[in-house]
RNA sequence: GGUGCUGUGGACAAAUUGGUAAAGUCACCUGUCUUUCACGCAGGAAAUUGCGGGUUCAAGUCCCGUCAGCACUGCCA
């Protein structure tokens, strides 16, 4: 039997980290068993679904490397199948029309709560007489369609993550709505649980891997499978991703869409790697950096955790930095350019590719997120320089002025061609002024970059020199000192 | 209120059928390297496995009780 799994997001928002993680697990499972990974867009909620969200979901999955083998299928294009299924249930006496208004249902639940009872539908319209129906129709009420759920029924399934799960029919909230009230006399739009089951049957889904917030839905859906006489797929409920407070990660937690992570400068491989670790551990649990393909070789549901996993930015950052540090300047530079440009710096790769690559090579170990590149290089990519109070204070120390003067003199005589030239100048200045090398180095750093910390000084200097900016910066520093 | 799930160092977590000193990773601290920051490397601190009983020669692993957190409880998905 070929494994067939799916990711079934609803296009009511951008691709969410929780959905993406579910997609990762499904993708890994499909790849591990050489199965198919299917994308299905659940857009039956017309009021909230938007085409741009569908596009965002598709591009997000693609960016992460979670390519799908079939689809995307759209539920709104399969409405006839749901109507047919609903009709089958209606004809079989397994579903019926319910004429309750939303207000009536609200009131009913309020009363139940007031009595300390669990809110649920009391199945009041399950056995309506033809006359009662006619009366409701005459009132102009539009019915929903409810699927009968036997209170005495016990639903049991073997969950690949959680083991045997038992659910009592009476805990499912009464007969469930499978179709909205229609605008006219025809049957209304299908609801989630119905559409999912019809699709999963139709698409021969063998394993349903989804978040544990769907557990109650699974019980309901199993009943539907049985009503249709279909084979029930294997279910696996994964732990949720939690925020800092231990609650389900939601849009309210700020950055939760994959798009946001991308913009912040996380690499897709790193994000996918981290999501894989959220609730799953490889059998050889010591190595934590791996590609999706490598994870797929080892992935299985039996090592998926049951407890929710808190999202940890520090760990994501570390994983991202690991990927970044392993990249070459050549491949990295393409990813970096947008960040420079967005910050207002002009990147002329056509003419100065070598310069930009040297710069990139130098700051790679300082990068955690791609966006960091602006902060790490802003002192080198702009002609102007600003001196921090710390740098000014340092330069006012005795001897700094002389160092800078001598360095200016040195570079005026001969250009800096390579690192060795810079080292020679530093050595000579150190000797002639009889000061410590550290003073020379730090004077240079302050004068050239305006800061006391940063990437390798001599390489930075070389880069500035190639732009012709080193001398003017040192002169600016000098004039600053002369002003007092 | 009801139902379900979960509970191992700050975070992610490992630990074959109960059996060595409760892995590893991140974060943290120290050292090392460096002009500096970062990276790398080396080391360190950090858990009476939610709590209380019980079974056993032996329990994170089994049993009972208890507490806490979370999820679900829609004509959303």
PDB file of C-alpha atoms (C1' of nucleotides) in Angstrom, chain A residues 42 44-45 48 100 116 118-119 144 162 180-181 192 217 247-248 279 281 285 288 305-306 310 315 365-366 441 445 453-454 457, chain B residues 1-7 11-15 23-27 35-40 70-77:
ATOM      1  CA  UNK A  42      -9.613  23.911   2.461  1.00  0.00           C
ATOM      2  CA  UNK A  44     -15.003  26.142   2.251  1.00  0.00           C
ATOM      3  CA  UNK A  45     -15.182  29.149   4.533  1.00  0.00           C
ATOM      4  CA  UNK A  48     -12.564  34.249   5.337  1.00  0.00           C
ATOM      5  CA  UNK A 100     -32.603  25.766  15.135  1.00  0.00           C
ATOM      6  CA  UNK A 116     -23.241  23.366  35.242  1.00  0.00           C
ATOM      7  CA  UNK A 118     -21.470  20.644  29.312  1.00  0.00           C
ATOM      8  CA  UNK A 119     -22.719  22.766  26.421  1.00  0.00           C
ATOM      9  CA  UNK A 144     -28.515  23.133   8.650  1.00  0.00           C
ATOM     10  CA  UNK A 162      -0.591   8.614  21.258  1.00  0.00           C
ATOM     11  CA  UNK A 180     -24.460  25.312   6.671  1.00  0.00           C
ATOM     12  CA  UNK A 181     -27.936  26.697   6.197  1.00  0.00           C
ATOM     13  CA  UNK A 192     -14.950  21.111   7.672  1.00  0.00           C
ATOM     14  CA  UNK A 217     -12.505  15.986  15.190  1.00  0.00           C
ATOM     15  CA  UNK A 247       0.143  28.191  25.270  1.00  0.00           C
ATOM     16  CA  UNK A 248      -0.597  27.247  21.709  1.00  0.00           C
ATOM     17  CA  UNK A 279       8.372  17.267  18.691  1.00  0.00           C
ATOM     18  CA  UNK A 281      14.030  13.330  17.850  1.00  0.00           C
ATOM     19  CA  UNK A 285      19.670  11.793  19.191  1.00  0.00           C
ATOM     20  CA  UNK A 288      20.749  18.064  15.514  1.00  0.00           C
ATOM     21  CA  UNK A 305       6.708  13.314  21.177  1.00  0.00           C
ATOM     22  CA  UNK A 306       3.423  13.674  23.001  1.00  0.00           C
ATOM     23  CA  UNK A 310       7.963  25.533  23.450  1.00  0.00           C
ATOM     24  CA  UNK A 315      17.855  27.599  19.377  1.00  0.00           C
ATOM     25  CA  UNK A 365      31.031  34.189  11.322  1.00  0.00           C
ATOM     26  CA  UNK A 366      29.249  37.218  12.756  1.00  0.00           C
ATOM     27  CA  UNK A 441      45.202  48.582  16.310  1.00  0.00           C
ATOM     28  CA  UNK A 445      39.693  50.653  14.432  1.00  0.00           C
ATOM     29  CA  UNK A 453      34.246  46.388  18.055  1.00  0.00           C
ATOM     30  CA  UNK A 454      33.835  44.726  14.712  1.00  0.00           C
ATOM     31  CA  UNK A 457      40.527  45.083  11.426  1.00  0.00           C
TER      32      UNK A 457
ATOM     33  C1'   G B   1     -18.616  22.994  33.796  1.00  0.00           C
ATOM     34  C1'   G B   2     -17.360  18.531  30.662  1.00  0.00           C
ATOM     35  C1'   U B   3     -13.888  15.536  27.857  1.00  0.00           C
ATOM     36  C1'   G B   4      -9.018  14.512  26.493  1.00  0.00           C
ATOM     37  C1'   C B   5      -3.848  15.075  26.696  1.00  0.00           C
ATOM     38  C1'   U B   6       0.752  16.273  28.974  1.00  0.00           C
ATOM     39  C1'   G B   7       4.218  16.945  33.187  1.00  0.00           C
ATOM     40  C1'   A B  11      14.503  25.605  26.643  1.00  0.00           C
ATOM     41  C1'   C B  12      14.397  21.141  23.162  1.00  0.00           C
ATOM     42  C1'   A B  13      14.895  16.411  24.882  1.00  0.00           C
ATOM     43  C1'   A B  14      17.429  10.768  25.392  1.00  0.00           C
ATOM     44  C1'   A B  15      16.964   6.648  28.498  1.00  0.00           C
ATOM     45  C1'   A B  23      22.635  11.056  27.289  1.00  0.00           C
ATOM     46  C1'   G B  24      23.027  14.970  23.879  1.00  0.00           C
ATOM     47  C1'   U B  25      21.829  20.025  21.950  1.00  0.00           C
ATOM     48  C1'   C B  26      20.600  25.339  22.904  1.00  0.00           C
ATOM     49  C1'   A B  27      21.015  29.108  26.543  1.00  0.00           C
ATOM     50  C1'   U B  35      43.477  44.696  18.797  1.00  0.00           C
ATOM     51  C1'   U B  36      37.974  44.025  19.772  1.00  0.00           C
ATOM     52  C1'   C B  37      33.240  41.513  18.891  1.00  0.00           C
ATOM     53  C1'   A B  38      31.898  37.070  16.742  1.00  0.00           C
ATOM     54  C1'   C B  39      33.313  32.070  15.233  1.00  0.00           C
ATOM     55  C1'   G B  40      36.032  27.796  16.790  1.00  0.00           C
ATOM     56  C1'   C B  70      -2.569  22.860  27.927  1.00  0.00           C
ATOM     57  C1'   A B  71      -6.133  21.499  24.058  1.00  0.00           C
ATOM     58  C1'   C B  72     -11.035  20.781  22.595  1.00  0.00           C
ATOM     59  C1'   U B  73     -16.061  21.788  23.748  1.00  0.00           C
ATOM     60  C1'   G B  74     -18.886  26.797  16.442  1.00  0.00           C
ATOM     61  C1'   C B  75     -23.857  27.055  10.877  1.00  0.00           C
ATOM     62  C1'   C B  76     -14.195  28.278  11.794  1.00  0.00           C
ATOM     63  C1'   A B  77     -10.666  25.109   9.962  1.00  0.00           C
TER      64        A B  77
END
